[in-house]
Amino acid sequence: MNLKLTQRQKTAELFRDILPADSILSLDEELKPYECDGMMAHNIVPLLVLLPEEIDQVSKVLRICYDNEIPVVARGAGTGLSGGAIPHEDGVILSLARFNKILEIDSENCTARVQPGVRNLAITEAAKPHGLYYAPDPSSQIACTIGGNVAENAGGVHCLKYGLTVNNILELTIVTIDGETVKVGSGALDSPGLDLLALMTGSEGMLGVIIDIVVKLLPQPTDIIVLLTPFDSIEVAGNAVADIIAAGVIPAGLEMMDNPSLVAAEDFVHAGYPTDAEAILLCELDGEAEDIAADQEVVEAVLRKAGAKEIRVAESVEERLKFWAGRKAAFPAIGRISPDYLCMDGTIPRKHLAQVLKDTHALSEHYGLRVANVFHAGDGNLHPLILYNASEPGELEKAEELGGKILETCVQYGGTITGEHGVGIEKINQMCVQFTSDELEVFHAVKAAFDNKGLLNPGKAVPTLHRCAEFGAMHVHHGQLPHPELERF
Amino acid sequence: MNLKLTQRQKTAELFRDILPADSILSLDEELKPYECDGMMAHNIVPLLVLLPEEIDQVSKVLRICYDNEIPVVARGAGTGLSGGAIPHEDGVILSLARFNKILEIDSENCTARVQPGVRNLAITEAAKPHGLYYAPDPSSQIACTIGGNVAENAGGVHCLKYGLTVNNILELTIVTIDGETVKVGSGALDSPGLDLLALMTGSEGMLGVIIDIVVKLLPQPTDIIVLLTPFDSIEVAGNAVADIIAAGVIPAGLEMMDNPSLVAAEDFVHAGYPTDAEAILLCELDGEAEDIAADQEVVEAVLRKAGAKEIRVAESVEERLKFWAGRKAAFPAIGRISPDYLCMDGTIPRKHLAQVLKDTHALSEHYGLRVANVFHAGDGNLHPLILYNASEPGELEKAEELGGKILETCVQYGGTITGEHGVGIEKINQMCVQFTSDELEVFHAVKAAFDNKGLLNPGKAVPTLHRCAEFGAMHVHHGQLPHPELERF
């Protein structure tokens, strides 16, 4: 402990010349709030927390870390669910919290230039007077910051129609580990050379520190309607989702909740959900009134054909917001009925929805842990919530193992182990299932091109081959091989 | 010459064990057709052309090239306009022409798995019976192949609404320079780890050889209409484009042609264009009939407000196709009125359209060469066509210099030097204007992560710092610095 203190003080000294005293946190009580992110099951106290305010300071901090081989974990609001911002015990947390300015709203080009510590929702609030908004809307959008959204390639309810973060940004300024500033992407349609904008997006802090972001803004839709449809069977609801997309309508949002989720949400926020339904589908349509009317006709016909007996259209803005409030509060609502829960984040091709749900149910019974399901159904992004009690010895481990199996099932059906939450530390073992050694080696080579000393967010997102060997994972690629471990059930 | 022949024979020997005789081209008359691509002003005879038919052969070819340090230029149909498939004199052309099979159409998931040598239009033709199509539609879509489309991140008339190639593919299988096979991307919404799918797309053959592609298919729109609007002034037409987008309508296509282009096209294909107009705007709307009607109302109101005196709606499928035929034939039409032309491909933020056209006009007068303009106007992608006569000594060089200046003007206004044609050799000097040395160094580091010996398409897309020093370019980044060379005019 005393050794740690000495290390802490010695490291803090390195930054005294470039940062004011209040930008260097080194006391236990100052460091404590940074010991975990939204994945609260794991925590580590960082060596130091640094809070620079200027790009030049970030650049110098990184250069010092580079020269002294100090690990660096960049952090926004710390709302991430996969542990991407969990500290390194011998490293610094580089907080971007003070980069919280909206630098420009360009209403003519429909773009905004923002600093990484700006909250997601603050962008839309600033764009509103111009009739514009920023489309990606993670459930945490009140709190989460755009820098973290870029680092994790965040999604949200509206990413079915409007895409993930990567589809809604144009340009990034990055500070590299050796302190240089580079721009990637451009304000125009395409950018020549390699697509480093996309490479950087979702790279979970492993390639550089994002210090400036140009986002796309969209015109606010003239009208919005939301349909709520109860179903007697989750499989029938799943098929209706595929049918809507196949009919050529891309709703602004298309979300499904199973009975445990919708009951928990209803008890929590009184959204007006029918608690006797096995599943509900929320379908949002946006655009001009005439466009919506045309799409609504198609969607309602598809829903009825699929077996819907009732379709409720939100009759006021209040009711529409209530419908969504239930969905957006699904996670905390589950938190009220279970001491703890793990939120998973797999994606699958839509057509395998029913089968994956069946397998998830079987796994849930096998492990003796309840699973509630909330889906970005339209894009095949599942959020199984595993209910457990951390104070029961061994139950966290069991929940994590079950979570891993669910993700491996997603891979088995040609899906992936993450939709929008990132890999972080949560799913790092499942990366060994998703990718071959050759593929992981390519990731490592690209990582080394940006960070040859491996200082940026070490231990996250891309496992070492050694780790995969220890995990003993059988690579299951794109559903082409059966998974022998799963066959045991 | 004799030396070359010996080198050729010796190199061919390396591949005899793994390829049948008819897959190794080494005679002068066999090599001649491969000496250039669609950028016909430059040509180089390759050392050899190899035509493998199986992935395993591609893998072995690359491994041999790696071990013997032989440069490799992958080639599809060779329709590219920036010289990306121009041979290396000491290297092999790796033709993917025999990988021409559509492996699977998955109508349920709206995807197709295709080999790289499949023609762009063949995908749509195969998808048609399922009510689906592949959206990106380069003007060369009858001939160009999907592998080349991925390598150059090709666009087309419909990319305004449906995105570039990168937005329409889900998964790639790549063979690396040392012969390993890796998959990038996934059939699901997102892929964990680094976004190598986007990195690979548009990488112009520098990172690996694409051997298998999963593309997205879209439901065919129920209805399509096209509006043709003549304008008295190209600037007014440009402003109308911005107004349409700002009104919240994203047309399926929004194209502009100036007077020289539309006259040439009219003379060539009799598209029905009004030859007395200074510019015409072609606006395509697609979707359900009701959606279209709603959008049409908005677009017509915007056009009239912008100053349009006449709006013609194509009254039959034939007329609609004729309207587009003129636009798609614009390049060959210019070929009929000028012995030679250079097609440029810059993009700019829409709001600077009028100013960039003015500057282009000034440059055109300064160099004494005519410039015709064809635009993907909606997304700010310009295609200035520089008319010249290659048989006049020095005129090609003058045209290339003018082209370079036009691209640098695009950069000056916050745009980029390519929209959809790639950098290749054509715009390699302008990369020095677009990017700083630090930024180019990041490109080189990423390139080295995939290809440490620099054998994949050497000399293309990303200039060496040495080359930039020779070119003497002043870096003009995102329009933030004035360009001293341009100020001379």
Coordinates of C-alpha atoms in Angstrom, one line a residue, chain A residues 104 106 108-110 113 152-153 159 164 166-167 171 176 180-196 198-199 201-204 206-207 219 245-248 288 290-292 294-295 297-298 347-352 379 381 414-420 423 431 434-436 438-439 441-443 445-447 449-450 461-462 477-478 480, chain B residues 104 106 108-110 113 152-153 159 164 166-167 171 176 180-196 198-199 201-204 206-207 219 245-248 288 290-292 294-295 297-298 347-352 379 381 414-420 423 431 434-436 438-439 441-443 445-447 449-450 461-462 477-478 480:
Chain A
E104 CA -20.2 25.3 -33.5
D106 CA -23.5 24.9 -38.7
E108 CA -26.5 25.3 -43.3
N109 CA -24.4 22.2 -43.5
C110 CA -26.4 20.4 -40.8
R113 CA -18.5 20.6 -33.9
E152 CA -18.0 2.6 -28.2
N153 CA -19.9 3.2 -31.5
C159 CA -30.3 3.5 -35.0
L164 CA -25.0 3.9 -35.2
V166 CA -20.3 5.8 -37.0
N167 CA -23.0 6.7 -39.5
E171 CA -14.7 14.2 -38.6
T176 CA -2.1 9.9 -30.5
E180 CA 0.5 14.3 -32.0
T181 CA -2.8 15.6 -33.3
V182 CA -4.4 14.1 -36.4
K183 CA -7.7 14.7 -38.1
V184 CA -9.6 11.8 -39.6
G185 CA -12.7 11.9 -41.8
S186 CA -13.9 15.1 -43.4
G187 CA -16.9 17.4 -43.6
A188 CA -17.6 16.2 -47.1
L189 CA -19.1 13.0 -48.5
D190 CA -16.0 10.8 -48.5
S191 CA -12.5 11.0 -47.3
P192 CA -9.5 9.8 -49.4
G193 CA -7.0 7.4 -48.1
L194 CA -7.9 4.8 -45.5
D195 CA -11.1 5.1 -43.6
L196 CA -9.6 5.9 -40.2
A198 CA -14.6 4.3 -39.0
L199 CA -11.6 2.5 -37.6
T201 CA -15.1 4.8 -34.0
G202 CA -15.8 1.9 -31.7
S203 CA -12.1 1.4 -31.0
E204 CA -12.7 1.7 -27.3
M206 CA -7.2 1.7 -27.8
L207 CA -6.0 3.8 -30.8
P219 CA -33.9 18.0 -39.7
I245 CA -38.8 -4.6 -42.7
A246 CA -39.5 -6.9 -45.6
A247 CA -42.5 -4.8 -46.5
G248 CA -40.1 -2.0 -47.2
E288 CA -44.1 14.2 -43.1
E290 CA -48.5 12.0 -45.4
D291 CA -45.4 9.7 -45.4
I292 CA -46.4 8.5 -41.9
A294 CA -48.7 5.7 -45.9
D295 CA -46.2 3.7 -43.7
E297 CA -51.2 1.6 -43.4
V298 CA -48.5 -0.9 -44.4
T347 CA -26.8 -9.2 -32.3
I348 CA -28.2 -11.8 -34.6
P349 CA -29.6 -11.9 -38.1
R350 CA -33.4 -11.2 -37.6
K351 CA -34.5 -14.5 -39.0
H352 CA -33.0 -16.5 -36.1
D379 CA -31.8 -4.6 -36.2
N381 CA -29.8 -6.4 -31.3
G414 CA -24.2 -15.9 -37.5
G415 CA -24.4 -12.9 -35.1
T416 CA -21.9 -11.0 -33.0
I417 CA -21.2 -10.5 -29.3
T418 CA -22.0 -6.8 -29.3
G419 CA -24.4 -4.5 -30.9
E420 CA -23.7 -1.1 -29.3
V423 CA -16.5 -5.4 -25.7
M431 CA -13.9 -12.3 -28.7
Q434 CA -16.0 -14.7 -32.5
F435 CA -12.6 -14.4 -34.2
T436 CA -9.8 -16.7 -35.3
D438 CA -5.3 -14.8 -37.6
E439 CA -8.1 -12.3 -37.2
E441 CA -3.5 -10.9 -35.0
V442 CA -4.7 -8.4 -37.5
F443 CA -6.4 -6.4 -34.7
A445 CA -1.1 -5.3 -35.7
V446 CA -3.5 -2.4 -36.3
K447 CA -3.4 -1.6 -32.6
A449 CA 0.4 0.8 -35.6
F450 CA -1.2 3.4 -33.3
A461 CA -11.6 -5.1 -26.3
V462 CA -9.1 -7.3 -28.0
H477 CA -17.2 -18.3 -36.9
H478 CA -20.3 -16.7 -38.4
Q480 CA -20.6 -22.1 -39.7
Chain B
E104 CA -26.1 -17.0 -52.3
D106 CA -30.7 -14.7 -48.8
E108 CA -35.1 -13.4 -45.7
N109 CA -32.1 -11.4 -44.4
C110 CA -31.9 -9.2 -47.5
R113 CA -22.9 -13.4 -50.8
E152 CA -12.6 2.1 -54.3
N153 CA -15.7 2.6 -52.0
C159 CA -25.7 7.1 -52.8
L164 CA -21.6 4.6 -50.6
V166 CA -19.2 1.0 -47.3
N167 CA -22.8 1.5 -46.2
E171 CA -18.8 -8.8 -44.4
T176 CA -3.6 -11.1 -46.6
E180 CA -3.9 -15.9 -44.6
T181 CA -7.7 -15.7 -44.8
V182 CA -9.5 -13.3 -42.5
K183 CA -13.1 -12.3 -42.2
V184 CA -14.0 -8.7 -41.3
G185 CA -17.5 -7.3 -40.5
S186 CA -20.4 -9.6 -39.8
G187 CA -23.9 -10.3 -41.0
A188 CA -25.3 -8.6 -37.9
L189 CA -25.7 -4.9 -37.0
D190 CA -22.3 -4.3 -35.6
S191 CA -19.0 -6.1 -35.3
P192 CA -16.9 -6.1 -32.2
G193 CA -13.3 -5.1 -32.2
L194 CA -11.9 -2.6 -34.6
D195 CA -14.0 -1.7 -37.7
L196 CA -11.8 -3.4 -40.3
A198 CA -14.7 0.1 -43.2
L199 CA -10.9 0.3 -43.1
T201 CA -13.4 -0.6 -47.9
G202 CA -11.8 2.1 -50.1
S203 CA -8.3 0.9 -49.2
E204 CA -7.5 0.6 -53.0
M206 CA -3.3 -1.7 -50.3
L207 CA -4.2 -3.9 -47.3
P219 CA -36.6 -3.9 -51.3
I245 CA -32.2 18.8 -48.4
A246 CA -32.9 21.4 -45.8
A247 CA -36.6 20.9 -46.3
G248 CA -36.1 17.4 -44.9
E288 CA -44.6 4.1 -51.8
E290 CA -48.2 8.2 -51.1
D291 CA -44.7 8.9 -49.7
I292 CA -43.6 10.1 -53.1
A294 CA -45.9 14.0 -50.2
D295 CA -42.2 14.5 -51.0
E297 CA -45.2 18.5 -53.1
V298 CA -42.3 19.7 -50.9
T347 CA -16.4 16.8 -52.9
I348 CA -17.3 20.0 -51.0
P349 CA -19.8 21.0 -48.4
R350 CA -22.9 21.9 -50.3
K351 CA -23.0 25.5 -49.2
H352 CA -19.8 26.3 -51.1
D379 CA -24.0 15.2 -51.6
N381 CA -19.7 15.5 -55.2
G414 CA -13.4 22.2 -46.5
G415 CA -13.9 19.4 -49.0
T416 CA -11.9 16.4 -50.2
I417 CA -10.0 15.3 -53.3
T418 CA -12.2 12.3 -54.0
G419 CA -15.9 11.4 -53.6
E420 CA -16.1 8.0 -55.1
V423 CA -7.0 8.4 -55.2
M431 CA -3.1 13.8 -50.8
Q434 CA -5.3 17.1 -48.0
F435 CA -3.2 15.7 -45.1
T436 CA -0.4 16.6 -42.7
D438 CA 1.5 13.2 -39.1
E439 CA -1.7 12.1 -40.7
E441 CA 2.4 8.7 -41.2
V442 CA -0.7 7.1 -39.5
F443 CA -1.8 5.9 -43.0
A445 CA 1.7 2.7 -40.1
V446 CA -1.7 1.1 -40.7
K447 CA -0.6 0.0 -44.2
A449 CA 0.4 -3.4 -40.1
F450 CA -1.2 -5.3 -43.1
A461 CA -3.4 6.1 -52.8
V462 CA -1.0 7.2 -50.0
H477 CA -6.4 21.4 -44.1
H478 CA -10.2 21.4 -44.0
Q480 CA -8.6 26.4 -42.4

